[in-house]
Amino acid sequence: MVDVILGLQWGDEGKGKIVDYLADKYDIIARFQGGPNAGHTLYIEGKKYVLHTIPSGIFREGKTNYIGNGVVIDPITLLKEIENLEAQNIPVKNRLIISKRANLILPTHKILDAASEASKGNSKIGSTLKGIGPTYMDKTGRNGLRIGDILQDDFMVKYELLKSKHLQLLQVYNYDFELEEAEEQWFEAIEKLKSYQQVESVYYINEALKSGKRILAEGAQGSMLDIDFGTYPFVTSSNTITAAVCTGLGISPQNIGEVIGITKAYCTRVGGGPFPSELEDEVGEKLRKEGAEFGATTGRPRRCGWIDLPALNYTCIINGVTKLVITKADILNAFDEFGICTQYKIDGIETNELPFDMVNKKIEPVYSYFKSWGNIENTQTLPQELQAYVTYLEKYLNTKVSMVSNGPGREQLIELEAIK
Ligand code: GDP
Ligand code: IMO
Ligand code: MG
């Protein structure tokens, strides 16, 4: 079976930490979508690591980390990540396998991303500028290059063709750019990546399943950033939900096992777009400070607010979440009481459904307030107030909470029930 870990909010829920923790129980840890727009932070033995393309199982000996066909790869960032890890004695080469079908981010994709954002002015998406949108556009537009192409004779021909398309497109934008140095770095990285193991997606993953290997699929971004079901157009360019595990790895739906949905005990978002329970006051500022809410990929301050249950209910439905994990419960210690958004008020009517137009519709969050807890000990029994919060979430979302995370470290985790 393939168990899935994914974010239920707008990303940065703490997926990396939970994947790293659970990786020990699996044989293969697989990324299935997104690319270097992701930033997954892990603290292992007090040391901080941030992963962008490499799955968060890379620190575990004897585990295979697989970059699936649904992922988009920037050779420069991937190589940098590999070199950083290897410099810290993490043997990446024999732990990493890449699907030949994963699409490549070209230097011109990144320029197009920046040019498109610049042209949007105030209504920009707030993209991480990693070239994600333009690369997925070329993938669905059937123009993309895949990492398997780097081993083919006609790679340069295909590259030049796509690059010249991009240069033509760039003429539409009045945007200055420099390509030569990035291109040089890109080809250097490609050369080095040629020695990494590439596989035919479908046979690789299905043979692994057939031989009884346990697979953990690691999501990037969050369900509210999903291209179909997120706060469109303020979303990323991939499907970020459980369904994407099938297309992003090449497995059938019958192979999906547990779906472990991660939510912070509050809520954050980085970049533009709707965020009904955002707190644009000193309370939000305090959440940002206490939670150290700054982007792992871009360093941008994250927007902060209380947890949004209508949105969580929606993302639990889309994903078929079977187990919930709450992260950053320790951060709410800094408050005597905290809010949870239980309903939206739209045009004077209370609802727990997300409207089609979240961008222009005025959505007023309706809050209930809960008492906070003191320090959380690493025992099986939660403080009474935290237990009350967990019970409320379980009832509202009709899903069991399996773990509560109370700090960034690998061991700062309370398992309420065994996940595997
Ligand atoms: P991801 O993208 O979902 O993997 O999450 P990020 O790494 O972008 O952001 C989550 C941040 O919260 C990271 O800095 C983690 O180290 C940190 N973190 C994760 N879980 C906890 C927790 O339970 N408590 C605290 N204080 N920090 C946490
Ligand atoms: P992880 O995996 C939070 C956001 C960007 C922007 C929008 C589109 O760390 O949770 P893109 O670069 O994809 O075109 O940006 O999506 N975004 C994320 N926000 N966490 C992420 O990943 C994100 N990846 C993209 O900020 O609003
Ligand atoms: Mg992140």
CSV table of C-alpha atoms and ligand atoms in Angstrom, one decimal:
chain,number,residue,atom,x,y,z
A,1,MET,CA,0.0,0.0,0.0
A,2,VAL,CA,1.0,3.6,-0.4
A,3,ASP,CA,0.3,5.8,2.6
A,4,VAL,CA,0.1,9.5,1.9
A,5,ILE,CA,1.2,12.5,3.9
A,6,LEU,CA,-0.1,15.9,2.7
A,7,GLY,CA,-0.8,19.4,3.9
A,8,LEU,CA,-4.4,20.4,4.5
A,9,GLN,CA,-3.9,24.2,4.6
A,10,TRP,CA,-1.8,26.5,2.4
A,11,GLY,CA,1.5,24.7,2.8
A,12,ASP,CA,4.2,24.7,5.5
A,13,GLU,CA,2.1,22.5,7.9
A,14,GLY,CA,5.2,20.6,9.0
A,15,LYS,CA,5.0,17.8,6.5
A,16,GLY,CA,8.8,17.4,6.3
A,17,LYS,CA,9.1,16.7,10.0
A,18,ILE,CA,6.3,14.2,10.1
A,19,VAL,CA,7.6,12.4,6.9
A,20,ASP,CA,11.0,12.2,8.5
A,21,TYR,CA,9.6,10.7,11.7
A,22,LEU,CA,7.4,8.1,9.9
A,23,ALA,CA,10.0,7.3,7.2
A,24,ASP,CA,11.5,4.7,9.5
A,25,LYS,CA,8.4,2.5,9.0
A,26,TYR,CA,8.6,2.6,5.2
A,27,ASP,CA,10.9,1.3,2.5
A,28,ILE,CA,10.4,4.1,-0.1
A,29,ILE,CA,9.6,7.7,0.5
A,30,ALA,CA,8.2,9.3,-2.7
A,31,ARG,CA,7.5,12.9,-3.7
A,32,PHE,CA,4.6,13.0,-6.3
A,33,GLN,CA,4.1,16.6,-7.2
A,34,GLY,CA,5.5,20.1,-6.9
A,35,GLY,CA,9.1,21.1,-7.1
A,36,PRO,CA,11.6,23.4,-5.5
A,37,ASN,CA,8.7,25.8,-4.5
A,38,ALA,CA,8.5,23.4,-1.5
A,39,GLY,CA,10.6,23.9,1.6
A,40,HIS,CA,10.5,21.1,4.1
A,41,THR,CA,12.3,21.8,7.3
A,42,LEU,CA,13.7,19.1,9.6
A,43,TYR,CA,15.6,19.3,12.9
A,44,ILE,CA,17.7,16.2,13.4
A,45,GLU,CA,19.9,16.0,16.5
A,46,GLY,CA,19.6,19.8,16.8
A,47,LYS,CA,20.8,20.4,13.2
A,48,LYS,CA,18.5,22.2,10.7
A,49,TYR,CA,18.0,20.9,7.2
A,50,VAL,CA,15.7,22.3,4.5
A,51,LEU,CA,14.7,20.1,1.6
A,52,HIS,CA,13.2,21.3,-1.7
A,53,THR,CA,13.1,18.4,-4.1
A,54,ILE,CA,14.6,15.5,-2.2
A,55,PRO,CA,12.1,13.5,-0.1
A,56,SER,CA,12.3,13.9,3.6
A,57,GLY,CA,13.3,10.2,4.1
A,58,ILE,CA,16.8,11.0,3.0
A,59,PHE,CA,18.2,11.0,6.5
A,60,ARG,CA,17.2,7.4,7.2
A,61,GLU,CA,19.7,4.6,6.4
A,62,GLY,CA,18.4,1.9,4.1
A,63,LYS,CA,15.5,3.9,2.7
A,64,THR,CA,14.9,4.7,-0.9
A,65,ASN,CA,13.9,8.3,-1.7
A,66,TYR,CA,12.0,8.5,-5.0
A,67,ILE,CA,11.3,11.6,-7.1
A,68,GLY,CA,8.1,10.7,-9.0
A,69,ASN,CA,7.0,11.7,-12.5
A,70,GLY,CA,4.6,14.3,-11.1
A,71,VAL,CA,7.5,16.4,-9.7
A,72,VAL,CA,9.2,19.2,-11.6
A,73,ILE,CA,13.0,19.3,-11.2
A,74,ASP,CA,15.4,22.2,-11.4
A,75,PRO,CA,18.8,20.6,-11.9
A,76,ILE,CA,20.6,23.5,-10.2
A,77,THR,CA,18.6,23.3,-7.0
A,78,LEU,CA,18.5,19.5,-6.9
A,79,LEU,CA,22.3,19.3,-7.3
A,80,LYS,CA,22.8,22.0,-4.7
A,81,GLU,CA,20.6,20.0,-2.3
A,82,ILE,CA,22.5,16.8,-3.0
A,83,GLU,CA,25.9,18.5,-2.5
A,84,ASN,CA,24.8,20.1,0.7
A,85,LEU,CA,23.6,16.8,2.1
A,86,GLU,CA,26.7,14.9,1.0
A,87,ALA,CA,28.9,17.6,2.6
A,88,GLN,CA,27.2,16.7,5.8
A,89,ASN,CA,27.8,13.0,5.3
A,90,ILE,CA,24.4,12.0,4.1
A,91,PRO,CA,25.0,9.5,1.3
A,92,VAL,CA,22.4,10.7,-1.2
A,93,LYS,CA,23.5,8.8,-4.3
A,94,ASN,CA,22.6,5.4,-3.1
A,95,ARG,CA,19.4,6.6,-1.5
A,96,LEU,CA,17.9,8.5,-4.4
A,97,ILE,CA,16.0,7.4,-7.5
A,98,ILE,CA,14.4,9.7,-10.1
A,99,SER,CA,11.6,9.0,-12.5
A,100,LYS,CA,12.6,9.6,-16.1
A,101,ARG,CA,9.3,11.3,-16.6
A,102,ALA,CA,9.8,14.1,-14.2
A,103,ASN,CA,9.7,17.4,-16.1
A,104,LEU,CA,12.7,19.8,-16.1
A,105,ILE,CA,12.6,23.4,-15.0
A,106,LEU,CA,14.7,25.3,-17.6
A,107,PRO,CA,16.4,28.6,-16.7
A,108,THR,CA,14.0,30.3,-19.1
A,109,HIS,CA,11.0,28.9,-17.1
A,110,LYS,CA,12.3,30.8,-14.1
A,111,ILE,CA,12.6,34.0,-16.1
A,112,LEU,CA,9.1,33.5,-17.5
A,113,ASP,CA,7.8,33.0,-13.9
A,114,ALA,CA,9.4,36.3,-12.8
A,115,ALA,CA,8.3,38.2,-15.9
A,116,SER,CA,4.7,37.0,-15.5
A,117,GLU,CA,4.6,37.9,-11.8
A,118,ALA,CA,6.1,41.4,-12.5
A,119,SER,CA,3.5,42.0,-15.2
A,120,LYS,CA,0.7,41.3,-12.7
A,121,GLY,CA,1.6,44.2,-10.4
A,122,ASN,CA,-0.6,44.2,-7.3
A,123,SER,CA,-2.5,41.1,-8.3
A,124,LYS,CA,0.6,38.9,-8.5
A,125,ILE,CA,0.2,35.3,-7.1
A,126,GLY,CA,3.3,35.6,-4.9
A,127,SER,CA,5.0,32.7,-6.6
A,128,THR,CA,8.2,31.4,-5.2
A,129,LEU,CA,9.7,32.3,-8.6
A,130,LYS,CA,11.1,28.8,-9.0
A,131,GLY,CA,9.6,28.4,-12.5
A,132,ILE,CA,6.8,26.1,-11.3
A,133,GLY,CA,3.9,27.6,-13.3
A,134,PRO,CA,5.7,27.9,-16.7
A,135,THR,CA,7.1,24.3,-16.3
A,136,TYR,CA,3.7,22.7,-15.6
A,137,MET,CA,2.3,24.9,-18.5
A,138,ASP,CA,4.8,23.3,-20.9
A,139,LYS,CA,4.1,19.9,-19.5
A,140,THR,CA,0.4,20.1,-20.2
A,141,GLY,CA,1.1,22.1,-23.3
A,142,ARG,CA,3.1,19.1,-24.5
A,143,ASN,CA,6.3,21.1,-24.9
A,144,GLY,CA,8.2,20.0,-21.8
A,145,LEU,CA,11.6,18.3,-21.4
A,146,ARG,CA,11.8,15.4,-19.0
A,147,ILE,CA,14.8,14.3,-17.0
A,148,GLY,CA,15.0,11.1,-19.1
A,149,ASP,CA,15.7,13.3,-22.1
A,150,ILE,CA,19.1,14.3,-20.7
A,151,LEU,CA,20.4,10.8,-21.6
A,152,GLN,CA,19.0,11.0,-25.2
A,153,ASP,CA,20.9,12.0,-28.3
A,154,ASP,CA,18.4,14.7,-29.3
A,155,PHE,CA,18.5,16.5,-25.9
A,156,MET,CA,20.2,19.6,-27.2
A,157,VAL,CA,17.9,19.9,-30.1
A,158,LYS,CA,14.8,19.7,-27.8
A,159,TYR,CA,16.4,22.2,-25.4
A,160,GLU,CA,17.1,24.8,-28.1
A,161,LEU,CA,13.6,24.4,-29.5
A,162,LEU,CA,12.0,25.0,-26.1
A,163,LYS,CA,14.4,27.8,-25.2
A,164,SER,CA,13.7,29.7,-28.4
A,165,LYS,CA,9.9,29.4,-27.8
A,166,HIS,CA,10.5,30.9,-24.4
A,167,LEU,CA,12.6,33.7,-25.8
A,168,GLN,CA,9.8,34.5,-28.2
A,169,LEU,CA,7.3,34.5,-25.3
A,170,LEU,CA,9.5,36.8,-23.3
A,171,GLN,CA,9.2,39.4,-25.9
A,172,VAL,CA,5.6,39.9,-24.8
A,173,TYR,CA,6.9,41.0,-21.4
A,174,ASN,CA,8.9,44.1,-21.0
A,175,TYR,CA,11.3,42.3,-18.7
A,176,ASP,CA,15.1,42.4,-18.4
A,177,PHE,CA,16.9,39.2,-17.8
A,178,GLU,CA,20.3,37.6,-17.9
A,179,LEU,CA,20.4,34.0,-19.1
A,180,GLU,CA,24.0,33.0,-19.9
A,181,GLU,CA,25.3,32.3,-16.4
A,182,ALA,CA,22.1,30.4,-15.3
A,183,GLU,CA,22.4,28.3,-18.5
A,184,GLU,CA,26.0,27.5,-17.8
A,185,GLN,CA,25.1,26.3,-14.2
A,186,TRP,CA,22.1,24.4,-15.5
A,187,PHE,CA,24.2,22.4,-18.0
A,188,GLU,CA,26.9,21.7,-15.4
A,189,ALA,CA,24.2,20.4,-13.0
A,190,ILE,CA,22.7,18.2,-15.8
A,191,GLU,CA,26.1,16.7,-16.5
A,192,LYS,CA,26.5,15.7,-12.8
A,193,LEU,CA,22.9,14.4,-12.5
A,194,LYS,CA,23.5,12.0,-15.4
A,195,SER,CA,25.1,9.6,-12.9
A,196,TYR,CA,22.0,9.4,-10.7
A,197,GLN,CA,19.7,6.5,-11.0
A,198,GLN,CA,16.7,7.0,-13.3
A,199,VAL,CA,13.8,4.6,-13.7
A,200,GLU,CA,10.7,3.9,-15.7
A,201,SER,CA,8.1,5.1,-13.3
A,202,VAL,CA,5.3,2.6,-13.7
A,203,TYR,CA,7.4,-0.6,-13.5
A,204,TYR,CA,9.6,0.7,-10.8
A,205,ILE,CA,6.8,1.6,-8.3
A,206,ASN,CA,4.4,-1.2,-9.1
A,207,GLU,CA,7.1,-3.8,-8.9
A,208,ALA,CA,8.1,-2.4,-5.5
A,209,LEU,CA,4.4,-2.6,-4.4
A,210,LYS,CA,4.2,-6.2,-5.7
A,211,SER,CA,7.2,-7.2,-3.7
A,212,GLY,CA,5.6,-5.9,-0.5
A,213,LYS,CA,7.6,-2.7,-0.2
A,214,ARG,CA,5.9,-0.1,2.0
A,215,ILE,CA,5.7,3.3,0.3
A,216,LEU,CA,5.1,6.7,1.9
A,217,ALA,CA,4.0,9.5,-0.5
A,218,GLU,CA,5.1,13.0,0.6
A,219,GLY,CA,3.0,15.9,-0.5
A,220,ALA,CA,4.3,19.4,-1.2
A,221,GLN,CA,2.3,22.6,-0.8
A,222,GLY,CA,-1.2,22.2,0.7
A,223,SER,CA,-4.7,21.3,-0.5
A,224,MET,CA,-5.8,24.9,-0.5
A,225,LEU,CA,-3.1,25.6,-3.1
A,226,ASP,CA,-4.4,22.8,-5.4
A,227,ILE,CA,-4.8,23.9,-9.0
A,228,ASP,CA,-8.4,22.7,-9.2
A,229,PHE,CA,-9.7,23.0,-5.7
A,230,GLY,CA,-7.6,25.7,-4.0
A,231,THR,CA,-8.2,29.4,-3.9
A,232,TYR,CA,-7.8,29.8,-7.6
A,233,PRO,CA,-6.0,31.7,-9.1
A,234,PHE,CA,-3.9,32.1,-6.0
A,235,VAL,CA,-2.7,28.5,-6.1
A,236,THR,CA,0.3,26.5,-7.3
A,237,SER,CA,0.3,24.8,-10.7
A,238,SER,CA,-0.1,21.2,-9.6
A,239,ASN,CA,-2.7,19.0,-8.0
A,240,THR,CA,-1.6,18.7,-4.4
A,241,ILE,CA,-4.3,16.3,-3.2
A,242,THR,CA,-4.4,12.5,-2.7
A,243,ALA,CA,-5.6,12.0,-6.3
A,244,ALA,CA,-2.3,13.3,-7.5
A,245,VAL,CA,-0.4,10.4,-5.8
A,246,CYS,CA,-1.9,8.2,-8.5
A,247,THR,CA,-0.9,10.4,-11.4
A,248,GLY,CA,2.4,11.5,-9.8
A,249,LEU,CA,3.7,8.1,-9.1
A,250,GLY,CA,1.9,5.9,-11.6
A,251,ILE,CA,-0.2,3.8,-9.3
A,252,SER,CA,-3.9,2.8,-9.2
A,253,PRO,CA,-6.3,4.2,-6.6
A,254,GLN,CA,-6.7,0.8,-5.0
A,255,ASN,CA,-3.1,1.1,-3.8
A,256,ILE,CA,-3.8,4.1,-1.6
A,257,GLY,CA,-3.8,3.2,2.1
A,258,GLU,CA,-3.8,5.7,4.9
A,259,VAL,CA,-4.2,9.4,4.1
A,260,ILE,CA,-2.4,11.4,6.8
A,261,GLY,CA,-3.5,15.0,6.7
A,262,ILE,CA,-1.4,17.6,8.5
A,263,THR,CA,-2.7,20.8,9.9
A,264,LYS,CA,-1.1,23.4,12.1
A,265,ALA,CA,-2.9,24.2,15.3
A,266,TYR,CA,-3.4,27.6,13.7
A,267,CYS,CA,-3.1,28.7,10.1
A,268,THR,CA,-0.6,30.4,7.8
A,269,ARG,CA,-0.2,31.3,4.2
A,270,VAL,CA,2.6,32.8,2.2
A,271,GLY,CA,2.0,34.7,-1.0
A,272,GLY,CA,-1.2,36.4,-2.1
A,273,GLY,CA,-4.8,35.3,-2.1
A,274,PRO,CA,-7.8,34.7,0.2
A,275,PHE,CA,-7.2,33.8,3.8
A,276,PRO,CA,-10.5,34.3,5.7
A,277,SER,CA,-9.1,33.8,9.2
A,278,GLU,CA,-6.0,35.9,8.8
A,279,LEU,CA,-5.2,38.2,11.7
A,280,GLU,CA,-3.7,41.4,10.4
A,281,ASP,CA,-3.1,42.7,13.9
A,282,GLU,CA,-0.8,42.3,16.9
A,283,VAL,CA,-2.2,38.8,17.5
A,284,GLY,CA,-1.2,37.7,14.0
A,285,GLU,CA,2.2,39.4,14.6
A,286,LYS,CA,2.6,37.4,17.8
A,287,LEU,CA,1.7,34.1,16.0
A,288,ARG,CA,4.4,34.9,13.4
A,289,LYS,CA,7.0,35.7,16.1
A,290,GLU,CA,6.2,32.7,18.3
A,291,GLY,CA,5.9,30.3,15.4
A,292,ALA,CA,8.9,31.7,13.6
A,293,GLU,CA,6.7,31.9,10.6
A,294,PHE,CA,9.0,32.8,7.8
A,295,GLY,CA,9.1,30.9,4.4
A,296,ALA,CA,11.6,28.0,4.3
A,297,THR,CA,12.1,28.6,0.5
A,298,THR,CA,11.9,32.4,0.2
A,299,GLY,CA,12.3,33.7,3.7
A,300,ARG,CA,9.1,35.8,3.3
A,301,PRO,CA,7.1,36.5,6.4
A,302,ARG,CA,4.1,34.1,6.5
A,303,ARG,CA,0.6,35.6,7.0
A,304,CYS,CA,-0.9,34.1,10.2
A,305,GLY,CA,-4.4,33.5,11.6
A,306,TRP,CA,-6.5,31.1,13.6
A,307,ILE,CA,-7.3,27.6,12.3
A,308,ASP,CA,-10.0,27.6,9.6
A,309,LEU,CA,-12.4,24.6,10.1
A,310,PRO,CA,-14.6,25.1,7.0
A,311,ALA,CA,-11.4,25.0,4.9
A,312,LEU,CA,-10.1,22.0,6.8
A,313,ASN,CA,-13.4,20.2,6.5
A,314,TYR,CA,-13.2,20.8,2.7
A,315,THR,CA,-9.7,19.5,2.4
A,316,CYS,CA,-10.5,16.5,4.5
A,317,ILE,CA,-13.3,15.7,2.1
A,318,ILE,CA,-11.2,16.1,-1.1
A,319,ASN,CA,-8.3,14.0,0.3
A,320,GLY,CA,-10.2,11.3,2.1
A,321,VAL,CA,-8.1,11.9,5.2
A,322,THR,CA,-8.1,8.9,7.5
A,323,LYS,CA,-5.7,10.3,10.2
A,324,LEU,CA,-5.0,13.9,11.3
A,325,VAL,CA,-1.8,15.2,12.7
A,326,ILE,CA,-1.7,18.6,14.5
A,327,THR,CA,1.6,20.4,14.4
A,328,LYS,CA,2.9,23.5,16.3
A,329,ALA,CA,0.5,22.9,19.3
A,330,ASP,CA,3.3,24.3,21.5
A,331,ILE,CA,3.0,27.7,19.8
A,332,LEU,CA,-0.5,28.3,21.2
A,333,ASN,CA,1.0,28.2,24.7
A,334,ALA,CA,2.0,31.8,24.1
A,335,PHE,CA,-1.7,32.8,24.2
A,336,ASP,CA,-4.2,32.5,27.1
A,337,GLU,CA,-6.9,31.7,24.7
A,338,PHE,CA,-7.1,31.2,21.0
A,339,GLY,CA,-9.7,31.3,18.3
A,340,ILE,CA,-11.0,28.7,15.9
A,341,CYS,CA,-13.0,29.6,12.9
A,342,THR,CA,-16.1,27.4,12.8
A,343,GLN,CA,-18.2,29.1,10.2
A,344,TYR,CA,-18.0,31.7,7.5
A,345,LYS,CA,-20.5,34.5,7.4
A,346,ILE,CA,-21.2,35.5,3.8
A,347,ASP,CA,-23.9,38.1,2.8
A,348,GLY,CA,-25.2,37.8,6.4
A,349,ILE,CA,-25.6,34.0,6.2
A,350,GLU,CA,-23.6,31.5,8.2
A,351,THR,CA,-22.2,28.5,6.3
A,352,ASN,CA,-19.4,26.0,6.6
A,353,GLU,CA,-19.1,25.7,2.8
A,354,LEU,CA,-16.4,27.5,0.8
A,355,PRO,CA,-17.8,29.8,-1.8
A,356,PHE,CA,-16.8,29.6,-5.5
A,357,ASP,CA,-15.4,33.1,-5.4
A,358,MET,CA,-13.2,33.4,-2.4
A,359,VAL,CA,-11.3,36.3,-3.9
A,360,ASN,CA,-14.0,38.9,-4.2
A,361,LYS,CA,-16.6,37.7,-1.8
A,362,LYS,CA,-16.4,39.2,1.7
A,363,ILE,CA,-16.0,36.3,4.1
A,364,GLU,CA,-16.3,37.0,7.8
A,365,PRO,CA,-15.0,34.2,10.0
A,366,VAL,CA,-17.1,33.2,13.0
A,367,TYR,CA,-14.9,32.2,15.9
A,368,SER,CA,-15.2,30.1,19.0
A,369,TYR,CA,-12.5,30.6,21.7
A,370,PHE,CA,-10.6,27.9,23.5
A,371,LYS,CA,-8.4,28.1,26.6
A,372,SER,CA,-4.7,27.3,25.9
A,373,TRP,CA,-2.6,24.8,27.7
A,374,GLY,CA,0.7,25.0,29.5
A,375,ASN,CA,3.8,23.1,28.5
A,376,ILE,CA,3.1,19.9,26.7
A,377,GLU,CA,5.0,16.9,28.2
A,378,ASN,CA,6.1,14.1,26.0
A,379,THR,CA,3.6,11.7,27.4
A,380,GLN,CA,0.6,9.9,26.0
A,381,THR,CA,-1.8,12.1,28.1
A,382,LEU,CA,-2.5,15.5,26.7
A,383,PRO,CA,-3.2,18.5,28.9
A,384,GLN,CA,-6.9,18.7,29.5
A,385,GLU,CA,-7.3,21.9,27.4
A,386,LEU,CA,-5.4,20.5,24.5
A,387,GLN,CA,-7.5,17.3,24.7
A,388,ALA,CA,-10.6,19.4,24.5
A,389,TYR,CA,-9.3,21.1,21.4
A,390,VAL,CA,-8.3,17.8,19.8
A,391,THR,CA,-11.8,16.3,20.6
A,392,TYR,CA,-13.5,19.3,19.1
A,393,LEU,CA,-11.5,19.0,15.9
A,394,GLU,CA,-12.1,15.2,15.7
A,395,LYS,CA,-15.9,15.8,16.0
A,396,TYR,CA,-16.0,18.7,13.5
A,397,LEU,CA,-13.8,16.9,10.9
A,398,ASN,CA,-15.1,13.4,11.7
A,399,THR,CA,-11.5,12.1,11.7
A,400,LYS,CA,-9.2,10.8,14.4
A,401,VAL,CA,-6.2,12.9,15.5
A,402,SER,CA,-3.2,10.4,15.6
A,403,MET,CA,-0.4,12.7,16.5
A,404,VAL,CA,0.3,16.1,18.1
A,405,SER,CA,3.6,17.8,17.4
A,406,ASN,CA,4.9,20.0,20.1
A,407,GLY,CA,8.2,21.3,18.8
A,408,PRO,CA,10.4,21.2,15.6
A,409,GLY,CA,12.6,18.3,16.8
A,410,ARG,CA,12.2,14.7,15.5
A,411,GLU,CA,11.2,13.4,18.9
A,412,GLN,CA,8.9,16.3,19.8
A,413,LEU,CA,5.8,14.3,19.0
A,414,ILE,CA,3.0,12.7,20.9
A,415,GLU,CA,1.5,9.6,19.2
A,416,LEU,CA,-2.0,9.2,20.3
A,417,GLU,CA,-2.4,6.1,18.2
A,418,ALA,CA,0.1,4.1,16.1
A,419,ILE,CA,0.0,5.2,12.4
A,420,LYS,CA,1.6,2.1,11.2
B,1,GDP,P1,6.5,21.8,5.4
B,1,GDP,O1,6.7,22.6,4.2
B,1,GDP,O2,5.1,21.4,5.5
B,1,GDP,O3,7.4,20.7,5.6
B,1,GDP,O4,6.7,22.8,6.6
B,1,GDP,P2,7.9,23.9,6.8
B,1,GDP,O5,9.2,23.2,7.1
B,1,GDP,O6,7.9,24.9,5.6
B,1,GDP,O7,7.4,24.8,8.0
B,1,GDP,C1,7.1,24.2,9.2
B,1,GDP,C2,8.0,24.8,10.3
B,1,GDP,O8,7.6,24.5,11.6
B,1,GDP,C3,9.4,24.3,10.2
B,1,GDP,O9,10.3,25.4,10.6
B,1,GDP,C4,9.5,23.2,11.3
B,1,GDP,O10,10.7,23.0,11.8
B,1,GDP,C5,8.5,23.8,12.3
B,1,GDP,N1,7.8,22.8,13.1
B,1,GDP,C6,7.2,21.7,12.7
B,1,GDP,N2,6.5,21.1,13.6
B,1,GDP,C7,6.6,21.9,14.7
B,1,GDP,C8,6.0,21.9,16.0
B,1,GDP,O11,5.2,21.1,16.4
B,1,GDP,N3,6.3,23.0,16.8
B,1,GDP,C9,7.2,24.0,16.4
B,1,GDP,N4,7.4,25.0,17.3
B,1,GDP,N5,7.7,24.0,15.2
B,1,GDP,C10,7.4,23.0,14.3
B,2,IMO,P1,5.6,23.5,1.1
B,2,IMO,O1,5.8,22.2,0.4
B,2,IMO,C1,3.7,27.4,1.2
B,2,IMO,C2,2.7,29.2,-2.7
B,2,IMO,C3,3.5,30.5,-3.0
B,2,IMO,C4,2.5,31.2,-3.9
B,2,IMO,C5,1.7,30.1,-4.6
B,2,IMO,C6,2.3,29.8,-6.0
B,2,IMO,O2,6.9,24.0,1.7
B,2,IMO,O3,4.4,23.5,2.0
B,2,IMO,P2,4.5,28.7,-7.0
B,2,IMO,O4,5.9,29.0,-6.7
B,2,IMO,O5,4.1,27.3,-6.7
B,2,IMO,O6,4.0,29.2,-8.3
B,2,IMO,O7,3.7,29.7,-6.0
B,2,IMO,O8,1.9,28.9,-3.8
B,2,IMO,N1,3.6,28.1,-2.3
B,2,IMO,C7,3.8,27.6,-1.1
B,2,IMO,N2,3.3,28.1,0.1
B,2,IMO,N3,4.4,26.3,1.1
B,2,IMO,C8,4.8,25.7,-0.1
B,2,IMO,O9,5.4,24.5,-0.1
B,2,IMO,C9,4.5,26.4,-1.2
B,2,IMO,N4,4.7,26.2,-2.6
B,2,IMO,C10,4.2,27.2,-3.2
B,2,IMO,O10,3.9,31.2,-1.9
B,2,IMO,O11,1.5,31.8,-3.0
B,3,MG,MG,7.4,24.5,3.6
